[in-house]
Each structure stands twice: as C-alpha cells, then as structure tokens.
C-alpha cells in the first residue's frame, strides 16, 4: 500500500478523528479556533493547532514532553501491544485505510475548519485587538472578589478589556473580560475569559500578559504568575506603593515566555523577582522552570526542567559555566541534593546524583531525573532560589490552590469552577512607551 504521510497529517481533521474514533471530548475553554480536548477518562488534555503547511499538531497541557505531536504519534501510542511499538510505516498504513474507507472528516468539512491560529497575520491581530473596548462590565471580576478600586489602581488601570462573542450554534451571546498578550515585537493577541470559559486568541508561545508600571523607576518587585486573575487577586491582598510589575503566562508556562521575561530583565532594573504560581503540581513545575531559566547572570548556571506526566518524572538538563569540573560537580550536588528528594521518595535504588555527560562551550552539562511529586518540586524550587546570588529570586505560595481562591475565601465567596497602531487608551507596552 502506498502511504502518503503528508496527506495523513493534513487531510484528516484531528479533532473530529479523536472524537469519532476514540471518544475524546471537547474540554472547558475549547472553541473552533482553539480545540482543547480531553481523553475519555480525563487523564490527558491536549490543545490542537495547524501549522503553515496545514499539518495538525498538538501538545499536552500537563505534560511538557508531549508537544509538536501529530496524528501519527497518537496512533502509534494507541497501537502499542505488549510493549511493542509499531513502525511509522505500520501506523501510516492504518491511517491510510481510514482515509481510503471514508472514515475521516476532511478539514474543509469540519466544524473546526477555521483552525488557523498559527496562520494569523499582523493585520488580523491588530483588527481583533482594535475591536476590544475598555472594561465596563465588572460582573466577572467582582464575582472573583476583585474590587473596582483595585482595577482603578495605577498597577491595573486601563489594563483589562472586554469583547462580545456570539455563539452561532447555541444562539447565545457572551461578554468576555480580556487582557492583551505581548512580546518584544508588540501585541500578539489577547487572553479572555468569562464565568464558563477561558482561552487565548493569537500567539501565546512567547507572549505574556502584563500590568502597568512606572518605567522611569526601577522595578521593586517583578511578580510572575499563571493568570491575570491570580495576579490581580495577589495585588489586592498585598497592596503596596512599590513599583511592581505583574506578568502572567495565561496557562502553560512556555520556554518562549521565559525568553520574553529575560528580555524584560535585560531592559529594566529589577530588584526582586517573586513567583506566585499555583500551589499544585503543575504550578510548582512552572516555579522550577522559572528558577532554572531566569537570566540572573551571576549564578553561573541554568537548567531546563521538563515534566513528563506519562513517566511521572521530571527531567533536568543542567549547564554550569566554568572550567573546573570538581567545582561544577559541587554546584550540581548543591542545587539538586539527593537528601532532599529522599525525604519524599524511596530512591535507594535510583542514581539521582548529577553525572557529567558532556562539556560544551567551556561549560559542564548534567542530566538529573526525579519523581514528579509536588513536595519535591516545591522544596527544590525554594532551595534553588535561595542558592541564587543575592537571593534575588523568591517564591510565594497561596494558602489554597491560587491567590484567587485565597481572595474569595477572605471575601466569603463560594468558589465557582470555570467550566500596528492601537487606540490611545492608556496602557503602555512593556517594551516601549507606545500606548496600546
């Protein structure tokens, strides 16, 4: 049988395929432009995209090792039997038969046919942002315990927007509260949410949401969190006259966003950095990633921490600058002490001590692996931040899952689960003085 791998990756609507043949369902926050799907037993959640060649790809929102995957990767996993992995050719033949027998939905016939998030151009982004208006409907933020006084503070004034969305299928109109997403090149889209929905429009790979701050003064504290709701809640709980800047990843914390944060650190004088990620397993994996990639040059090390939900492990690649192997080994052991991991996991049979695997550009590189356990991530993150020169990086943990929950608890609110010219409206871009 002739197997056309390009046809398989472009001519099968992946969202429809998962739904019809494997029982996957659309998750809360999904939309035609942003398909978010969960497996039948809800142990996996993925977001599906289409690249400029029309290839469907997906990433797992809770597993950093699953990104840029295609339908071939999915089927290879589904066809595994008795520990044997089918070849790419075998997988291709199965999927080619699906196409031949008419068991697939073509992209142009799919309800998700306008899946083109990676094909947006600058003009479309500008037009969508221009359609946003300043926030006037406070019902959503007030439902989360956020006061109007907080929104009118210098840190948050003119930061939030709103838009209206009409669901043609359900004949229902929604009003979303929005915040702009931006990187060093400007506005890339926006994050939006209401009582039942949250999602992002445009590029979120290296774009972040940001509060306002005084660019003429040093930044006393840079706070980094997962959502603008958490950031505003944290500010309301800890109001200060310091010059503070809040940044939010608006979901999965990506390497691209980390690069954008480092550009901010290069540009501005930041006295202190505090992570305010969620007090859960995923939030603490973001904290560890932040601790490893922040551009605090005097540290002399950096690391990439990748979490694998499937393997239930964290894989770290640590790079230490210098030409003294013994000193580098000591630094690696100091940053990732086995004794700290042993408190939460019996690792008597595991070799968790760092091991030098290569020397690159005058640096030593190590590979470290340990269990994906919240307590380990939290303690390691705190420990590594304490090891940083000048103790510039710190971590604040909410009492509950996040600072929004903390604020709602104090307010006595029952938590509700959430199933290039721009108008001169007062909010400046974080990288320049142009109003956006």
CSV table of C-alpha atoms in Angstrom, one decimal:
chain,number,residue,atom,x,y,z
A,1,UNK,CA,0.0,0.0,0.0
A,2,UNK,CA,1.2,3.5,-0.8
A,3,UNK,CA,1.4,5.7,2.3
A,4,UNK,CA,1.2,9.4,1.9
A,5,UNK,CA,2.4,10.8,5.3
A,6,UNK,CA,1.7,14.4,4.3
A,7,UNK,CA,-1.8,13.6,3.3
A,8,UNK,CA,-2.4,11.8,6.6
A,9,UNK,CA,-1.2,14.8,8.6
A,10,UNK,CA,-3.1,17.4,6.6
A,11,UNK,CA,-6.3,15.7,5.3
A,12,UNK,CA,-7.6,14.2,8.5
A,13,UNK,CA,-9.3,16.7,10.8
A,14,UNK,CA,-7.6,15.6,14.1
A,15,UNK,CA,-10.3,17.0,16.4
A,16,UNK,CA,-13.1,15.0,14.6
A,17,UNK,CA,-10.9,12.0,14.4
A,18,UNK,CA,-10.3,11.9,18.1
A,19,UNK,CA,-13.9,12.5,18.9
A,20,UNK,CA,-15.4,9.9,16.5
A,21,UNK,CA,-13.0,7.0,16.8
A,22,UNK,CA,-11.5,7.3,20.3
A,23,UNK,CA,-14.2,9.0,22.4
A,24,UNK,CA,-12.3,12.2,23.2
A,25,UNK,CA,-14.4,15.2,24.1
A,26,UNK,CA,-14.0,19.0,24.0
A,27,UNK,CA,-12.9,20.4,27.3
A,28,UNK,CA,-13.9,23.6,29.0
A,29,UNK,CA,-12.4,26.6,27.2
A,30,UNK,CA,-12.4,24.9,23.8
A,31,UNK,CA,-13.5,26.8,20.7
A,32,UNK,CA,-13.4,26.3,16.9
A,33,UNK,CA,-10.2,28.3,16.8
A,34,UNK,CA,-8.7,26.7,19.8
A,35,UNK,CA,-9.7,23.0,20.1
A,36,UNK,CA,-9.0,21.7,23.6
A,37,UNK,CA,-9.8,18.1,24.1
A,38,UNK,CA,-9.7,15.5,26.9
A,39,UNK,CA,-9.4,11.7,26.7
A,40,UNK,CA,-12.4,9.6,27.7
A,41,UNK,CA,-11.2,9.1,31.3
A,42,UNK,CA,-9.9,12.7,31.5
A,43,UNK,CA,-6.3,11.7,32.2
A,44,UNK,CA,-5.0,13.7,29.2
A,45,UNK,CA,-5.8,17.2,27.9
A,46,UNK,CA,-4.4,18.4,24.6
A,47,UNK,CA,-4.6,21.6,22.5
A,48,UNK,CA,-4.7,21.2,18.7
A,49,UNK,CA,-3.1,23.6,16.2
A,50,UNK,CA,-2.5,23.7,12.5
A,51,UNK,CA,0.8,25.0,11.2
A,52,UNK,CA,1.5,27.0,8.0
A,53,UNK,CA,1.8,23.7,6.0
A,54,UNK,CA,-1.7,22.6,7.1
A,55,UNK,CA,-0.3,19.9,9.4
A,56,UNK,CA,-2.4,19.2,12.6
A,57,UNK,CA,-0.2,19.2,15.7
A,58,UNK,CA,-1.0,19.0,19.4
A,59,UNK,CA,0.6,19.5,22.8
A,60,UNK,CA,-0.4,18.2,26.2
A,61,UNK,CA,-1.2,21.0,28.6
A,62,UNK,CA,0.0,18.9,31.6
A,63,UNK,CA,3.0,17.1,30.0
A,64,UNK,CA,5.9,19.2,28.7
A,65,UNK,CA,7.3,16.2,26.8
A,66,UNK,CA,4.3,16.0,24.6
A,67,UNK,CA,4.5,18.9,22.1
A,68,UNK,CA,4.5,19.2,18.3
A,69,UNK,CA,3.0,15.8,18.0
A,70,UNK,CA,0.9,14.6,15.0
A,71,UNK,CA,-1.8,12.1,14.4
A,72,UNK,CA,1.0,9.6,13.6
A,73,UNK,CA,2.3,9.9,17.2
A,74,UNK,CA,-1.2,9.5,18.6
A,75,UNK,CA,-1.9,6.3,16.6
A,76,UNK,CA,1.5,4.9,17.4
A,77,UNK,CA,0.6,5.1,21.0
A,78,UNK,CA,-2.8,3.6,20.5
A,79,UNK,CA,-1.5,0.7,18.5
A,80,UNK,CA,1.1,-0.4,21.1
A,81,UNK,CA,0.7,-4.0,22.1
A,82,UNK,CA,2.6,-6.0,24.7
A,83,UNK,CA,5.3,-3.3,24.9
A,84,UNK,CA,6.0,-3.4,21.2
A,85,UNK,CA,5.9,-0.1,19.3
A,86,UNK,CA,4.6,-0.3,15.7
A,87,UNK,CA,6.8,1.2,13.0
A,88,UNK,CA,5.9,4.5,11.3
A,89,UNK,CA,5.1,2.6,8.2
A,90,UNK,CA,2.6,0.3,10.0
A,91,UNK,CA,0.9,3.3,11.6
A,92,UNK,CA,0.7,5.1,8.2
A,93,UNK,CA,-1.0,2.1,6.6
A,94,UNK,CA,-3.7,2.0,9.3
A,95,UNK,CA,-4.4,5.7,8.9
A,96,UNK,CA,-4.3,5.5,5.1
A,97,UNK,CA,-7.0,2.9,5.3
A,98,UNK,CA,-9.1,5.3,7.4
A,99,UNK,CA,-8.9,7.8,4.5
A,100,UNK,CA,-9.5,5.2,1.8
A,101,UNK,CA,-12.6,3.9,3.6
A,102,UNK,CA,-14.1,7.3,4.2
A,103,UNK,CA,-13.8,7.1,7.9
A,104,UNK,CA,-12.3,10.5,8.4
A,105,UNK,CA,-13.5,14.1,8.2
A,106,UNK,CA,-11.8,16.5,5.8
A,107,UNK,CA,-10.6,19.8,7.3
A,108,UNK,CA,-12.9,21.8,5.0
A,109,UNK,CA,-15.9,19.8,6.2
A,110,UNK,CA,-15.1,20.1,9.9
A,111,UNK,CA,-16.7,22.4,12.4
A,112,UNK,CA,-13.1,23.1,13.3
A,113,UNK,CA,-12.2,24.1,9.7
A,114,UNK,CA,-11.2,27.6,10.7
A,115,UNK,CA,-8.4,26.2,12.9
A,116,UNK,CA,-5.8,28.7,11.8
A,117,UNK,CA,-4.2,30.1,15.0
A,118,UNK,CA,-0.7,29.8,13.6
A,119,UNK,CA,-1.7,31.4,10.3
A,120,UNK,CA,-2.8,34.7,11.7
A,121,UNK,CA,-1.1,37.8,10.2
A,122,UNK,CA,-0.3,41.1,11.9
A,123,UNK,CA,-3.3,42.8,10.3
A,124,UNK,CA,-5.8,40.3,11.7
A,125,UNK,CA,-4.2,40.6,15.2
A,126,UNK,CA,-4.5,44.4,15.0
A,127,UNK,CA,-8.1,44.3,13.9
A,128,UNK,CA,-9.1,41.9,16.6
A,129,UNK,CA,-7.4,44.0,19.3
A,130,UNK,CA,-9.0,47.1,17.9
A,131,UNK,CA,-12.4,45.5,18.4
A,132,UNK,CA,-11.7,45.3,22.2
A,133,UNK,CA,-13.0,48.0,24.4
A,134,UNK,CA,-12.0,49.2,27.9
A,135,UNK,CA,-13.6,47.1,30.6
A,136,UNK,CA,-17.0,48.4,31.7
A,137,UNK,CA,-18.7,45.3,32.7
A,138,UNK,CA,-17.3,44.4,36.1
A,139,UNK,CA,-19.5,41.4,36.8
A,140,UNK,CA,-16.9,38.7,36.2
A,141,UNK,CA,-14.1,40.3,38.3
A,142,UNK,CA,-16.5,41.2,41.1
A,143,UNK,CA,-17.6,37.5,41.1
A,144,UNK,CA,-14.0,36.7,42.0
A,145,UNK,CA,-13.8,39.2,44.8
A,146,UNK,CA,-11.8,41.8,43.0
A,147,UNK,CA,-12.7,45.4,43.9
A,148,UNK,CA,-13.2,48.2,41.4
A,149,UNK,CA,-10.7,50.2,43.4
A,150,UNK,CA,-8.1,47.6,42.6
A,151,UNK,CA,-8.8,47.8,38.9
A,152,UNK,CA,-8.5,51.6,39.1
A,153,UNK,CA,-5.2,51.5,40.8
A,154,UNK,CA,-2.1,52.6,38.9
A,155,UNK,CA,-1.0,49.0,38.5
A,156,UNK,CA,-4.1,47.8,36.8
A,157,UNK,CA,-5.8,50.9,35.4
A,158,UNK,CA,-6.7,50.6,31.7
A,159,UNK,CA,-5.2,47.1,31.5
A,160,UNK,CA,-8.4,45.0,31.2
A,161,UNK,CA,-10.6,44.9,28.1
A,162,UNK,CA,-13.8,43.3,27.1
A,163,UNK,CA,-15.4,41.9,23.9
A,164,UNK,CA,-18.7,40.3,22.9
A,165,UNK,CA,-18.9,36.9,21.3
A,166,UNK,CA,-22.0,35.4,19.7
A,167,UNK,CA,-22.2,31.6,19.5
A,168,UNK,CA,-24.0,31.0,16.2
A,169,UNK,CA,-24.7,27.4,17.1
A,170,UNK,CA,-26.1,27.9,20.5
A,171,UNK,CA,-27.5,31.4,19.7
A,172,UNK,CA,-26.1,32.7,22.9
A,173,UNK,CA,-24.1,36.0,23.4
A,174,UNK,CA,-21.1,36.1,25.9
A,175,UNK,CA,-19.2,39.1,27.2
A,176,UNK,CA,-15.5,38.2,27.9
A,177,UNK,CA,-13.1,40.0,30.1
A,178,UNK,CA,-9.7,40.3,28.3
A,179,UNK,CA,-6.1,41.2,28.7
A,180,UNK,CA,-3.5,41.8,26.0
A,181,UNK,CA,-0.7,39.3,25.2
A,182,UNK,CA,2.6,40.9,24.1
A,183,UNK,CA,6.2,40.1,23.4
A,184,UNK,CA,9.2,42.3,22.4
A,185,UNK,CA,7.7,42.8,19.0
A,186,UNK,CA,4.3,44.1,20.2
A,187,UNK,CA,0.8,42.8,20.7
A,188,UNK,CA,0.3,39.2,19.7
A,189,UNK,CA,-3.3,38.7,20.8
A,190,UNK,CA,-5.3,38.5,24.0
A,191,UNK,CA,-6.4,36.2,26.7
A,192,UNK,CA,-10.1,36.2,27.5
A,193,UNK,CA,-12.5,34.6,30.0
A,194,UNK,CA,-16.0,34.7,31.5
A,195,UNK,CA,-17.8,32.6,34.1
A,196,UNK,CA,-17.8,29.5,31.9
A,197,UNK,CA,-14.8,29.9,29.5
A,198,UNK,CA,-11.2,30.8,29.3
A,199,UNK,CA,-8.9,30.8,26.3
A,200,UNK,CA,-6.4,32.8,24.2
A,201,UNK,CA,-6.6,34.4,20.8
A,202,UNK,CA,-3.4,34.8,18.7
A,203,UNK,CA,0.1,33.8,19.6
A,204,UNK,CA,0.8,32.7,23.2
A,205,UNK,CA,4.1,30.9,22.7
A,206,UNK,CA,6.3,33.8,23.7
A,207,UNK,CA,3.7,36.4,24.6
A,208,UNK,CA,2.6,37.3,28.2
A,209,UNK,CA,0.0,39.4,29.9
A,210,UNK,CA,1.3,42.4,31.9
A,211,UNK,CA,0.2,45.0,34.4
A,212,UNK,CA,1.2,48.7,34.2
A,213,UNK,CA,4.3,50.1,36.0
A,214,UNK,CA,6.4,53.2,36.2
A,215,UNK,CA,9.2,52.9,33.5
A,216,UNK,CA,11.1,55.8,34.9
A,217,UNK,CA,11.8,54.0,38.2
A,218,UNK,CA,13.5,50.7,38.9
A,219,UNK,CA,11.0,47.8,39.3
A,220,UNK,CA,11.0,46.9,43.0
A,221,UNK,CA,9.3,43.6,42.6
A,222,UNK,CA,8.5,41.6,39.4
A,223,UNK,CA,5.7,39.0,40.1
A,224,UNK,CA,5.2,36.1,37.7
A,225,UNK,CA,2.0,34.0,37.9
A,226,UNK,CA,-0.3,31.8,35.8
A,227,UNK,CA,-3.3,34.0,35.2
A,228,UNK,CA,-4.2,37.7,35.4
A,229,UNK,CA,-7.0,36.9,37.8
A,230,UNK,CA,-4.4,35.4,40.2
A,231,UNK,CA,-2.1,38.4,39.7
A,232,UNK,CA,-4.8,41.0,40.4
A,233,UNK,CA,-6.0,39.0,43.4
A,234,UNK,CA,-2.5,38.9,44.8
A,235,UNK,CA,-2.2,42.6,44.4
A,236,UNK,CA,-5.4,43.2,46.2
A,237,UNK,CA,-4.2,41.0,49.1
A,238,UNK,CA,-0.8,42.7,49.2
A,239,UNK,CA,-1.4,46.3,48.1
A,240,UNK,CA,1.9,48.3,48.1
A,241,UNK,CA,3.3,51.6,47.0
A,242,UNK,CA,6.3,49.9,45.5
A,243,UNK,CA,6.8,50.0,41.7
A,244,UNK,CA,5.6,46.5,40.9
A,245,UNK,CA,5.1,44.7,37.6
A,246,UNK,CA,2.9,41.6,37.3
A,247,UNK,CA,3.4,39.1,34.4
A,248,UNK,CA,1.2,36.2,33.6
A,249,UNK,CA,1.7,33.2,31.4
A,250,UNK,CA,-2.1,32.7,31.0
A,251,UNK,CA,-1.8,29.0,31.2
A,252,UNK,CA,1.1,26.6,30.4
A,253,UNK,CA,4.4,28.4,31.1
A,254,UNK,CA,6.5,28.1,27.9
A,255,UNK,CA,10.2,28.5,27.1
A,256,UNK,CA,9.3,31.3,24.7
A,257,UNK,CA,7.6,33.2,27.5
A,258,UNK,CA,10.7,32.6,29.6
A,259,UNK,CA,12.8,34.3,26.9
A,260,UNK,CA,10.4,37.3,26.9
A,261,UNK,CA,10.8,37.6,30.7
A,262,UNK,CA,14.6,37.5,30.3
A,263,UNK,CA,14.4,40.4,27.8
A,264,UNK,CA,12.5,42.4,30.4
A,265,UNK,CA,15.2,41.7,32.9
A,266,UNK,CA,17.8,42.8,30.4
A,267,UNK,CA,16.0,46.0,29.8
A,268,UNK,CA,14.9,47.1,33.2
A,269,UNK,CA,16.5,47.3,36.7
A,270,UNK,CA,14.6,44.7,38.7
A,271,UNK,CA,15.4,44.5,42.4
A,272,UNK,CA,13.5,41.3,43.2
A,273,UNK,CA,11.6,38.5,41.4
A,274,UNK,CA,8.8,36.6,43.1
A,275,UNK,CA,7.0,33.6,41.6
A,276,UNK,CA,3.3,33.3,42.5
A,277,UNK,CA,2.3,30.2,40.6
A,278,UNK,CA,-0.4,27.9,41.8
A,279,UNK,CA,0.1,25.7,44.8
A,280,UNK,CA,-0.4,22.5,42.9
A,281,UNK,CA,1.7,20.0,41.0
A,282,UNK,CA,1.6,21.9,37.7
A,283,UNK,CA,2.2,25.3,39.3
A,284,UNK,CA,5.3,24.1,41.1
A,285,UNK,CA,6.7,22.6,37.9
A,286,UNK,CA,6.4,26.2,36.5
A,287,UNK,CA,8.2,27.5,39.5
A,288,UNK,CA,11.1,25.1,39.0
A,289,UNK,CA,11.3,26.0,35.3
A,290,UNK,CA,11.4,29.7,36.2
A,291,UNK,CA,14.2,29.1,38.8
A,292,UNK,CA,16.3,27.4,36.1
A,293,UNK,CA,15.9,29.8,33.2
A,294,UNK,CA,15.9,33.3,34.8
A,295,UNK,CA,18.7,35.3,33.5
A,296,UNK,CA,20.5,36.1,36.7
A,297,UNK,CA,23.9,36.1,35.2
A,298,UNK,CA,25.9,35.9,38.5
A,299,UNK,CA,24.6,32.4,39.2
A,300,UNK,CA,26.8,30.8,36.5
A,301,UNK,CA,24.3,28.1,35.8
A,302,UNK,CA,20.9,27.4,34.1
A,303,UNK,CA,18.7,24.4,33.6
A,304,UNK,CA,15.7,23.2,31.6
A,305,UNK,CA,13.2,21.2,33.6
A,306,UNK,CA,10.8,19.1,31.5
A,307,UNK,CA,7.9,17.3,33.2
A,308,UNK,CA,6.5,14.1,31.9
A,309,UNK,CA,3.1,13.2,33.2
A,310,UNK,CA,3.3,9.9,31.4
A,311,UNK,CA,6.5,8.8,33.1
A,312,UNK,CA,5.6,10.7,36.3
A,313,UNK,CA,9.1,12.2,36.3
A,314,UNK,CA,11.0,15.5,35.9
A,315,UNK,CA,14.0,15.5,33.6
A,316,UNK,CA,16.5,18.3,34.1
A,317,UNK,CA,19.4,19.3,31.9
A,318,UNK,CA,21.8,21.5,34.0
A,319,UNK,CA,24.6,23.5,32.4
A,320,UNK,CA,27.2,25.1,34.7
A,321,UNK,CA,29.7,27.6,33.4
A,322,UNK,CA,33.4,27.3,34.1
A,323,UNK,CA,36.4,25.0,33.5
A,324,UNK,CA,36.7,23.4,37.0
A,325,UNK,CA,35.0,20.0,36.9
A,326,UNK,CA,35.2,19.5,40.7
A,327,UNK,CA,33.6,22.8,41.4
A,328,UNK,CA,30.9,22.2,38.8
A,329,UNK,CA,30.1,18.9,40.4
A,330,UNK,CA,29.8,20.5,43.8
A,331,UNK,CA,27.5,23.1,42.4
A,332,UNK,CA,25.3,20.5,40.8
A,333,UNK,CA,25.1,18.5,44.0
A,334,UNK,CA,24.3,21.6,46.0
A,335,UNK,CA,21.4,22.6,43.7
A,336,UNK,CA,19.9,19.1,43.5
A,337,UNK,CA,20.7,17.4,46.8
A,338,UNK,CA,19.7,13.7,46.8
A,339,UNK,CA,18.8,14.0,50.5
A,340,UNK,CA,16.0,16.5,49.7
A,341,UNK,CA,14.4,14.1,47.3
A,342,UNK,CA,14.8,11.1,49.6
A,343,UNK,CA,12.5,12.8,52.1
A,344,UNK,CA,9.6,12.3,49.8
A,345,UNK,CA,10.6,9.2,47.8
A,346,UNK,CA,12.5,6.0,48.4
A,347,UNK,CA,15.3,6.4,45.9
A,348,UNK,CA,17.8,4.0,47.4
A,349,UNK,CA,18.0,2.2,44.0
A,350,UNK,CA,18.0,5.3,41.9
A,351,UNK,CA,21.1,7.2,40.8
A,352,UNK,CA,19.9,10.7,41.4
A,353,UNK,CA,23.4,12.3,41.9
A,354,UNK,CA,24.3,14.6,38.9
A,355,UNK,CA,26.5,13.0,36.3
A,356,UNK,CA,28.6,14.9,33.8
A,357,UNK,CA,27.6,13.9,30.3
A,358,UNK,CA,29.4,16.5,28.1
A,359,UNK,CA,31.5,19.6,28.0
A,360,UNK,CA,30.1,22.3,25.8
A,361,UNK,CA,31.5,25.8,25.2
A,362,UNK,CA,33.5,25.7,28.4
A,363,UNK,CA,30.6,24.5,30.4
A,364,UNK,CA,29.7,21.2,32.2
A,365,UNK,CA,26.4,19.6,31.5
A,366,UNK,CA,24.5,17.2,33.7
A,367,UNK,CA,21.3,15.1,33.4
A,368,UNK,CA,19.2,14.7,36.5
A,369,UNK,CA,15.9,12.9,36.9
A,370,UNK,CA,13.5,12.6,39.9
A,371,UNK,CA,9.8,11.8,40.6
A,372,UNK,CA,7.1,14.2,39.5
A,373,UNK,CA,5.9,15.0,43.1
A,374,UNK,CA,4.6,18.4,44.2
A,375,UNK,CA,6.5,18.4,47.5
A,376,UNK,CA,9.8,17.7,45.7
A,377,UNK,CA,9.2,20.5,43.2
A,378,UNK,CA,8.3,23.0,45.8
A,379,UNK,CA,11.2,22.3,48.1
A,380,UNK,CA,13.7,22.1,45.2
A,381,UNK,CA,12.5,25.4,43.8
A,382,UNK,CA,12.7,27.2,47.1
A,383,UNK,CA,16.2,25.7,47.7
A,384,UNK,CA,17.5,26.7,44.3
A,385,UNK,CA,16.1,30.2,44.6
A,386,UNK,CA,17.9,30.5,48.0
A,387,UNK,CA,21.1,29.4,46.3
A,388,UNK,CA,20.9,32.2,43.8
A,389,UNK,CA,23.4,35.1,44.2
A,390,UNK,CA,22.0,37.9,46.2
A,391,UNK,CA,18.8,35.9,46.9
A,392,UNK,CA,17.1,37.9,44.2
A,393,UNK,CA,14.5,35.3,43.4
A,394,UNK,CA,11.8,34.1,45.9
A,395,UNK,CA,8.6,32.2,45.9
A,396,UNK,CA,5.2,33.0,47.4
A,397,UNK,CA,2.7,30.2,47.8
A,398,UNK,CA,-1.1,30.8,48.2
A,399,UNK,CA,-2.8,29.2,51.1
A,400,UNK,CA,-5.3,27.5,48.7
A,401,UNK,CA,-4.8,26.4,45.1
A,402,UNK,CA,-4.2,30.0,43.9
A,403,UNK,CA,-4.4,33.6,45.1
A,404,UNK,CA,-7.8,34.0,43.5
A,405,UNK,CA,-9.1,31.3,45.8
A,406,UNK,CA,-7.4,33.0,48.8
A,407,UNK,CA,-9.1,36.3,48.0
A,408,UNK,CA,-12.5,34.6,47.5
A,409,UNK,CA,-12.1,32.8,50.9
A,410,UNK,CA,-11.4,36.1,52.6
A,411,UNK,CA,-14.4,37.7,50.9
A,412,UNK,CA,-16.6,34.7,51.8
A,413,UNK,CA,-17.3,34.0,48.2
A,414,UNK,CA,-18.1,30.4,47.2
A,415,UNK,CA,-15.7,29.2,44.6
A,416,UNK,CA,-17.1,28.8,41.1
A,417,UNK,CA,-15.4,26.5,38.7
A,418,UNK,CA,-14.7,27.9,35.3
A,419,UNK,CA,-16.3,25.1,33.1
A,420,UNK,CA,0.4,48.1,14.5
A,421,UNK,CA,-1.4,51.3,15.5
A,422,UNK,CA,-3.6,50.8,18.5
A,423,UNK,CA,-6.1,53.1,20.1
A,424,UNK,CA,-4.7,55.6,22.7
A,425,UNK,CA,-6.4,54.1,25.7
A,426,UNK,CA,-3.8,54.5,28.3
A,427,UNK,CA,-2.0,51.1,28.7
A,428,UNK,CA,1.7,51.2,27.6
A,429,UNK,CA,3.5,48.3,26.0
A,430,UNK,CA,6.1,46.7,28.4
A,431,UNK,CA,8.9,47.2,26.0
A,432,UNK,CA,8.3,50.8,24.8
A,433,UNK,CA,6.3,53.9,25.6
A,434,UNK,CA,3.8,53.4,22.8
A,435,UNK,CA,0.2,53.3,24.1
A,436,UNK,CA,-1.7,50.2,23.3
